[in-house]
Every structure is written in C-alpha cells, then in structure tokens.
Coordinates of C-alpha atoms in Angstrom, one line a residue:
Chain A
X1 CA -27.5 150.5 18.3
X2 CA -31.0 148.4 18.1
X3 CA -33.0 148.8 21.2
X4 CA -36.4 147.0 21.9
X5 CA -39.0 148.6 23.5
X6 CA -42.2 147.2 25.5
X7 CA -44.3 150.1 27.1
X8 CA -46.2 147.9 29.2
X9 CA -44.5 146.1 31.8
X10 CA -48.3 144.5 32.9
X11 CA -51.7 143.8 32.0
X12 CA -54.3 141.5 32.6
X13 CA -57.1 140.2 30.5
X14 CA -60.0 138.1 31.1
X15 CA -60.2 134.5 29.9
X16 CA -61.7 134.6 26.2
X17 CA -61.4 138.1 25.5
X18 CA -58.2 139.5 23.4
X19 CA -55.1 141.5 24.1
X20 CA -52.4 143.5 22.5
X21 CA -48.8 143.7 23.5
X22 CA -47.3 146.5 22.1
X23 CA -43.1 146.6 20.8
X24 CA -41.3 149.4 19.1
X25 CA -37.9 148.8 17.7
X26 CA -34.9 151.0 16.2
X27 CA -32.6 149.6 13.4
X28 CA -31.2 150.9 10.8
X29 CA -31.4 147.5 8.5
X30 CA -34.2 147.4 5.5
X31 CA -34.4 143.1 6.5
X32 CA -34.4 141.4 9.7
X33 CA -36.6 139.2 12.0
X34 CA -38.7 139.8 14.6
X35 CA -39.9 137.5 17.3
X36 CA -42.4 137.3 20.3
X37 CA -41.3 135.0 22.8
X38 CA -43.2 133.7 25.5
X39 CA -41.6 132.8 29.3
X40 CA -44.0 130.8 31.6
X41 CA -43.7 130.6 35.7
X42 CA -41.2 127.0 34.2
X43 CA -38.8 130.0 32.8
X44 CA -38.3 128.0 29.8
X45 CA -38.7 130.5 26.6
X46 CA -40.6 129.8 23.9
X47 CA -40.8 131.3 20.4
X48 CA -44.6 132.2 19.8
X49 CA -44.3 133.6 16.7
X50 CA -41.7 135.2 13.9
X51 CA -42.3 137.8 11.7
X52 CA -40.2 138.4 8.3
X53 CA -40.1 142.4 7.9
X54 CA -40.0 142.0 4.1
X55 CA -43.2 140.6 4.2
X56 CA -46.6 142.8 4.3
X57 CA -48.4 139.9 5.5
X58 CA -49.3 140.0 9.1
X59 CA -48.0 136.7 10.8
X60 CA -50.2 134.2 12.5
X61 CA -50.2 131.3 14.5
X62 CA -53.0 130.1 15.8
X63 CA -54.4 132.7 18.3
X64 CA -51.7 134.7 18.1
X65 CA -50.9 136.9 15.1
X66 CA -49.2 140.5 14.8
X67 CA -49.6 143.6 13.9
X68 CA -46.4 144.9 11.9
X69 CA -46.1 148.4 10.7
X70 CA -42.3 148.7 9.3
X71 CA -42.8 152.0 8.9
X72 CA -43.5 153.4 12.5
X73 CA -41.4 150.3 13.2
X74 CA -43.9 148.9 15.4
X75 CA -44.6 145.1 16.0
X76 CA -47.5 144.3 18.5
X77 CA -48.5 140.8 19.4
X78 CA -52.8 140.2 19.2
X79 CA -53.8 137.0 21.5
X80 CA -57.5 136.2 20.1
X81 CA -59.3 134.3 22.9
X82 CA -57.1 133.8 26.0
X83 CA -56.6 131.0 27.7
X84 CA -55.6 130.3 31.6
X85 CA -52.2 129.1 29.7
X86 CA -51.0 132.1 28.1
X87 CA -50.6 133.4 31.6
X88 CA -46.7 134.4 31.2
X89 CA -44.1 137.1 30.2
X90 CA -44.0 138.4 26.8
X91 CA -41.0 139.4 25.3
X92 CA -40.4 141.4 22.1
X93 CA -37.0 140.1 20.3
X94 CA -35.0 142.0 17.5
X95 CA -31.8 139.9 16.3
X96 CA -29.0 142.3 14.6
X97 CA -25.9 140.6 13.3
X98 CA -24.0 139.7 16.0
X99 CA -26.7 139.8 18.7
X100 CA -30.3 139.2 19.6
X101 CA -32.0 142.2 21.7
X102 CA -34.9 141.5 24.1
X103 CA -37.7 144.1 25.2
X104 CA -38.0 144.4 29.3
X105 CA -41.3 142.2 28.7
X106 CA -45.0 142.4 29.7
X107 CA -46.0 140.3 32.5
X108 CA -49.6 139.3 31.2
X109 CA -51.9 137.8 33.6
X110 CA -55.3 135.8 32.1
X111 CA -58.1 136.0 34.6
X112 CA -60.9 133.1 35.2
Chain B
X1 CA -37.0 116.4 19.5
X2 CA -34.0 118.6 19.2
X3 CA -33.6 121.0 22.3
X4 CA -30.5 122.8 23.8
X5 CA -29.6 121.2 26.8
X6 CA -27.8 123.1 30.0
X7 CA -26.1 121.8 33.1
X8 CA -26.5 122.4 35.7
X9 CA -29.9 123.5 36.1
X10 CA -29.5 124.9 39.7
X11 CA -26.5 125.6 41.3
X12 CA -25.5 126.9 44.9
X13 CA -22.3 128.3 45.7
X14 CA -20.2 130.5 48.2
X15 CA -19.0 133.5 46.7
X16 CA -15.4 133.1 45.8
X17 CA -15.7 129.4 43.9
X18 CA -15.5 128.8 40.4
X19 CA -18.9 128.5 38.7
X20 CA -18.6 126.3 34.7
X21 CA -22.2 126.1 33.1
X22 CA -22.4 124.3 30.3
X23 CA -24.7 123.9 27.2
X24 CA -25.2 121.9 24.3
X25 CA -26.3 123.3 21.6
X26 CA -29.0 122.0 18.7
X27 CA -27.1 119.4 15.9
X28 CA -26.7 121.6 13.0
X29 CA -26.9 125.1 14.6
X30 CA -24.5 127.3 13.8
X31 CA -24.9 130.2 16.4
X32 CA -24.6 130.4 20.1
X33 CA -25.9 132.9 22.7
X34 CA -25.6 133.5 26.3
X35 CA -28.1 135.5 28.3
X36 CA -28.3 136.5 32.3
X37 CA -32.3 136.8 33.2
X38 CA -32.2 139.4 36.4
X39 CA -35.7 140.8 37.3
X40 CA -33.5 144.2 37.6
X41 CA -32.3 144.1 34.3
X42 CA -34.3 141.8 32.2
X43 CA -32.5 139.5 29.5
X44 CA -28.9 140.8 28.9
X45 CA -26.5 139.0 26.3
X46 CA -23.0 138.3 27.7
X47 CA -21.6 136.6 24.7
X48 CA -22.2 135.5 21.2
X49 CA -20.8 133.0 18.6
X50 CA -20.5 132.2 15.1
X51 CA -19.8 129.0 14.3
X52 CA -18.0 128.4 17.1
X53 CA -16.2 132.3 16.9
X54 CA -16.6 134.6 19.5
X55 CA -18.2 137.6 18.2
X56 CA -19.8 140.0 20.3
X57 CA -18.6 139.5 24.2
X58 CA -19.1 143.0 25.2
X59 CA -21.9 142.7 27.7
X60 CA -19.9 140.2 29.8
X61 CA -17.4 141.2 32.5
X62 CA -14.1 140.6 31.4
X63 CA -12.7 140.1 34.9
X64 CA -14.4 137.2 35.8
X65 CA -16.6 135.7 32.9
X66 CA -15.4 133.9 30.1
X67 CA -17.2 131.5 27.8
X68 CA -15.7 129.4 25.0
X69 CA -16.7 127.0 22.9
X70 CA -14.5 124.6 22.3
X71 CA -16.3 122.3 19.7
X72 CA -19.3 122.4 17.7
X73 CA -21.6 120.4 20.3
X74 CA -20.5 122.2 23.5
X75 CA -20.4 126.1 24.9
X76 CA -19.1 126.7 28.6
X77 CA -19.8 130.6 30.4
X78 CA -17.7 130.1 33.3
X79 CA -17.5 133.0 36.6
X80 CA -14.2 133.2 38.3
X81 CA -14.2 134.1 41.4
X82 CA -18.2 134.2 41.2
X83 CA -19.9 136.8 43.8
X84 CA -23.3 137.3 44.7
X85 CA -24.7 139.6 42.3
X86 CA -23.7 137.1 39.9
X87 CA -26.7 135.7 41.4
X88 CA -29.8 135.1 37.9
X89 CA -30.9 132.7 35.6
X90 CA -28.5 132.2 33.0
X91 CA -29.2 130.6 29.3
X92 CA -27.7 129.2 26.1
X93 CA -29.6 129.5 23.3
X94 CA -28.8 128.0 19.6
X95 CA -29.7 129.1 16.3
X96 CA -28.8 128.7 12.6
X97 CA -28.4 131.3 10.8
X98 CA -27.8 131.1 6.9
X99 CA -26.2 134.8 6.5
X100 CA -25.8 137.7 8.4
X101 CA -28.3 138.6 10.4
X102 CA -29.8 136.1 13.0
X103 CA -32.6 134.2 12.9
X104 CA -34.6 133.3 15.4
X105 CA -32.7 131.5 19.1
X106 CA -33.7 128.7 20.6
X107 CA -33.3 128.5 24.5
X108 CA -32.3 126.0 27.0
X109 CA -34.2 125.6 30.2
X110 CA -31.6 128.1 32.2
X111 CA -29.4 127.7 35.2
X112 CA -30.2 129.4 37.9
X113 CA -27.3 130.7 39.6
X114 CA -26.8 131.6 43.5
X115 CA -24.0 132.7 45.2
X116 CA -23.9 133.1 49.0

C-alpha cells in the first residue's frame, strides 16, 4: 500500500526567509504524480504545485519549487521568501490508481 | 471559473438523523473523491469513483455511509443514522484523469459536519 509521510507536524519561519517541508513516500509504481497542497484557516485546499516523477526537472511555481529525489523517494516543498499568506497547512499528496493518499501535514506558521 | 461545489456547507444535527451532502463535480471531470478532515486523523478517503463507478469504498463505514453518484454532474455521501463522531469536515474533490493513475484532485470548500 502507498503511504505519505510528513515528519514535521510544525514549523515556523520568519517573514522573507525560506523553508523546507519535507515528504517521503512508498510505491511501488515507476510513474505517478505528486502534489503539495496548501489548506488555509478558510479550509479550502489548494494545489500549490505538481510534480511529474518521470521528470528530472525540479518543479516550480513561483516561490515555491521542490526538491524530488525518486530515488530515496523523497519530495520536499522549498518556499523562497515567505509571505504573512502562506501561513497554512501543508500537505504532501501521492495519487495511486484508485485513490489519492494525503501526508498528516505541517502546520507552518510565517512570523512578522 | 470552474470549481466543485458542495452543499451544505455547515450542517447541525442530532445524532440519530439522516445526514445527504452533496457535490458537484467540475464539467468534464471524470473522477470523484470523498474525504473526512478530523484533526485526529488528518484527511481519510471514504470513497472513490471512476466515471461515475464506485471503486475504492474501503475507508467508509459500510453501516451507515454510503455515497453514490447517480449522474455525471452530481455525487451524494450520505450518514444513516449519523452519530457524533461522525462529527469533521467532509469534501468532494474532482479530477480527470486520462489513464490509470490519478492526476491531481480538485477540492470543494467542505461541509462541516456536527452531530449533537
């Protein structure tokens, strides 16, 4: 079975600086997604970013890019410069065939 | 802007009633998920469909959930009788997915869900 796992349920950063989320994953499939999805105090759940595993290149959007090593199966989310808004839950996703696993998630505070 | 769509987005009820949340998927999207948001247990997937075939239903308890879809624009995850740890936020999220494995989900805003 796939399982997600984020290490770090919290963490704080101040506003500016960067941070690193970290996600590890278990599959057995050679191509899938993987996704960072981001839950704000309104709950609603937002797709920050996608990665293609078949892909070497690094995602990025915007401030946000990842860090994807396929072979330690290890996808880690980078915020460059944080902002007062990305003030939310993170959560790691891994879709199989007939499901989409979620990590706990990493309640990330940005500090003024 | 195409979005997935949920009703209701809070409901209150005594433990016993019947509880029907419904959502409408995105046009076009061919794959449906249901999740229950608990802070104890994070984001857990009751049910999962294909266009419009129940596949994976496994994390959902049989005795008193069920969720259907019963066309292409609408996906129902109803609780009877409903009790109060059935008490979270649940949401429908949509996707399309061209072959087998999924791509990514696209959520609705959630109903939260309390029974007294």
């Amino acid at each position: 079975a796939q399982t997600v796992t984020q290490s770090q349920p919290e963490m704080s950063v101040q506003e500016a600086e960067t941070v690193t989320l970290s996600c590890t994953y278990d599959t057995s499939e050679s191509n899938y997604y993987l996704f960072w999805y981001k839950q704000p105090p309104s709950r609603q759940m937002i797709l920050v970013i996608r990665q293609e595993a078949y892909k070497q290149q690094n995602a990025t959007e915007n401030r946000f890019s990842v860090n994807f090593q396929k072979a330690a199966k290890s996808f880690s989310l980078k915020i460059s410069d944080s902002q007062l808004g990305d003030t939310a839950m993170y959560f790691c996703a891994f879709p199989a065939h007939n499901d989409m696993r979620f990590g706990a998630g990493t309640r990330l505070t940005v500090k003024p | 802007d195409a979005r997935v769509t949920q009703t209701p987005r809070h409901k209150v009820t005594e433990m016993g009633q019947e509880v029907t949340m419904r959502c409408q998927p995105i046009l076009g999207h061919n794959t449906v998920f249901w999740y229950r948001q608990t802070m104890m247990q994070g984001l857990e997937l009751l049910a999962y469909f294909r266009n419009r075939a129940p596949l994976d239903d496994s994390g959902m308890p049989k005795d008193r959930f069920s969720a259907e879809m019963p066309d292409a624009t609408l996906a129902t995850l109803k609780i009877q009788p409903s009790e109060p740890r059935d008490s979270a936020v649940y949401f429908c999220a949509s996707g399309f997915s061209p072959g087998i494995m999924n791509t990514e989900a696209f959520f609705g805003q959630g109903t939260r869900l309390t029974v007294v």
